[in-house]
Short mmCIF file of C-alpha atoms in Angstrom, two decimals:
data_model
loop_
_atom_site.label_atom_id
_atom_site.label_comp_id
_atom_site.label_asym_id
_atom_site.label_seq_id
_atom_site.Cartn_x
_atom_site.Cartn_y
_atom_site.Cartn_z
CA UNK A 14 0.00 0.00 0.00
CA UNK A 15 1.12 3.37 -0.69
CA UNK A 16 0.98 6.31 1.20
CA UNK A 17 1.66 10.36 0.79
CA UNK A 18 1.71 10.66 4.39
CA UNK A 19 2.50 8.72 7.51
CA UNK A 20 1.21 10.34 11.16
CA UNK A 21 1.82 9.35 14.44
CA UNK A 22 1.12 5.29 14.93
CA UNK A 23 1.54 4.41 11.48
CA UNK A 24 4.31 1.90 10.76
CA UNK A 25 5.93 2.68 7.37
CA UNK A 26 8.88 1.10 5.29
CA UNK A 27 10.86 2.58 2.15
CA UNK A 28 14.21 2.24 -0.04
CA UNK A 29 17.15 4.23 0.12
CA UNK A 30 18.72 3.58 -3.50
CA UNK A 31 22.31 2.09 -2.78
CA UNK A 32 21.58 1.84 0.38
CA UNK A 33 21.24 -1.90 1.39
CA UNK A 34 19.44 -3.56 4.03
CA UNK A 35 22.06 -5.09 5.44
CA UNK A 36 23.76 -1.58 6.77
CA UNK A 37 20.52 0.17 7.96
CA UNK A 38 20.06 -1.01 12.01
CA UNK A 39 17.36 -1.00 14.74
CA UNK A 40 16.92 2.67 15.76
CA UNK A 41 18.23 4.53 12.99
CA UNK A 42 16.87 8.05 12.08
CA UNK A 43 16.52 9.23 8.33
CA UNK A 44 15.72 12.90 7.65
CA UNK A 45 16.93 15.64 4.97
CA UNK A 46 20.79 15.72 5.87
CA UNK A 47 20.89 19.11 2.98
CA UNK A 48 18.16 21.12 4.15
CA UNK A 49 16.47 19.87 7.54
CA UNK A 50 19.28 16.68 9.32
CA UNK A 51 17.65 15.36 12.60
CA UNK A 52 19.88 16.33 15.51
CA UNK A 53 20.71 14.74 18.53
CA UNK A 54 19.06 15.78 22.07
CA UNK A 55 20.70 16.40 25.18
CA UNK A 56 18.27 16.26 27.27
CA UNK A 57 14.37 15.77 26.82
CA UNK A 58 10.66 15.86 28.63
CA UNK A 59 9.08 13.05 28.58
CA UNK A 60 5.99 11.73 30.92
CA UNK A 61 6.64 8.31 31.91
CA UNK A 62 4.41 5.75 33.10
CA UNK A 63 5.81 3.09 35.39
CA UNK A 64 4.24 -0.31 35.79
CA UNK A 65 5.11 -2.11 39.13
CA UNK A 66 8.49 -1.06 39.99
CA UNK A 67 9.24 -2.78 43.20
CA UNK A 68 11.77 0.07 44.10
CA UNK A 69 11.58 3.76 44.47
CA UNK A 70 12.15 5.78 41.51
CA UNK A 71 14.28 9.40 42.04
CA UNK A 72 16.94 11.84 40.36
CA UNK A 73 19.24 9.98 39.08
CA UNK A 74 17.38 6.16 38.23
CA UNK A 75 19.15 5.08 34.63
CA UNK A 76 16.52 2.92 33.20
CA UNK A 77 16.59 1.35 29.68
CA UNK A 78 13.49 3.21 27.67
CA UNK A 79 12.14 1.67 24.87
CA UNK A 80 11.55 4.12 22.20
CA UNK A 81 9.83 2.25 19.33
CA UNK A 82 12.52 -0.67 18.42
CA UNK A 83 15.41 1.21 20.13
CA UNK A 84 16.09 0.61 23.59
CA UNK A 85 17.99 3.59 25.07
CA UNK A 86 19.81 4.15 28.60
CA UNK A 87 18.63 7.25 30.00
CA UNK A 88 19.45 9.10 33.32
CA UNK A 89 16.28 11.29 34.87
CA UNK A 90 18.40 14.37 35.98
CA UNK A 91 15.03 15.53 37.84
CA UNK A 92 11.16 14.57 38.42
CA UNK A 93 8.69 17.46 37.88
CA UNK A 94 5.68 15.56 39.38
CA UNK A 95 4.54 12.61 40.64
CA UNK A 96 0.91 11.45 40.06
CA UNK A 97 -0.81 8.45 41.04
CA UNK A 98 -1.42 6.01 38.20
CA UNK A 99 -5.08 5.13 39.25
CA UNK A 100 -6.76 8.95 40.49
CA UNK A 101 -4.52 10.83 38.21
CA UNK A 102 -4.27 13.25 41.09
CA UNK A 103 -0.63 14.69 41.79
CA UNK A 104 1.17 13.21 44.54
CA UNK A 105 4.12 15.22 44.80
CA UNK A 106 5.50 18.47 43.11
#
């Protein structure tokens, strides 16, 4: 199927002419390297939902995210909020 668009959710696949399968790997990022080239990020904000973490989480936990079909080692340098996963309600600032 062919598409002129892909949005958030879809799950797309093309060709790179001379590029072969063999050297494109799991997390890669493809973008306009002439007028637009994705760039790295230092640092991000991301909300992130833990699922029955027998420890406590804080500044500083490294956990591995996974990110689509990369799985990334990330520090959190701080935690904005805390909310409680069934209410919703904010448990600490």
């Amino acid at each position: 199927e062919s598409l002129t668009q892909a949005v958030p959710g879809d799950n797309v696949g093309f060709n790179v002419k001379n590029v072969s399968v063999k050297d494109i790997r799991r997390g890669y990022v493809a973008g306009d390297s002439k007028r637009n080239p994705p760039l790295g990020a230092a640092n991000f904000t991301a909300q992130v939902i833990i699922l029955n973490h027998p420890g406590e989480i804080h500044a500083g936990y490294a956990p591995v995210l996974d990110c689509h079909t990369a799985h990334i080692a990330c520090k959190f340098a701080e935690l904005k909020t805390k909310i409680d996963r069934r209410s919703g309600k904010v448990l600490e600032d």
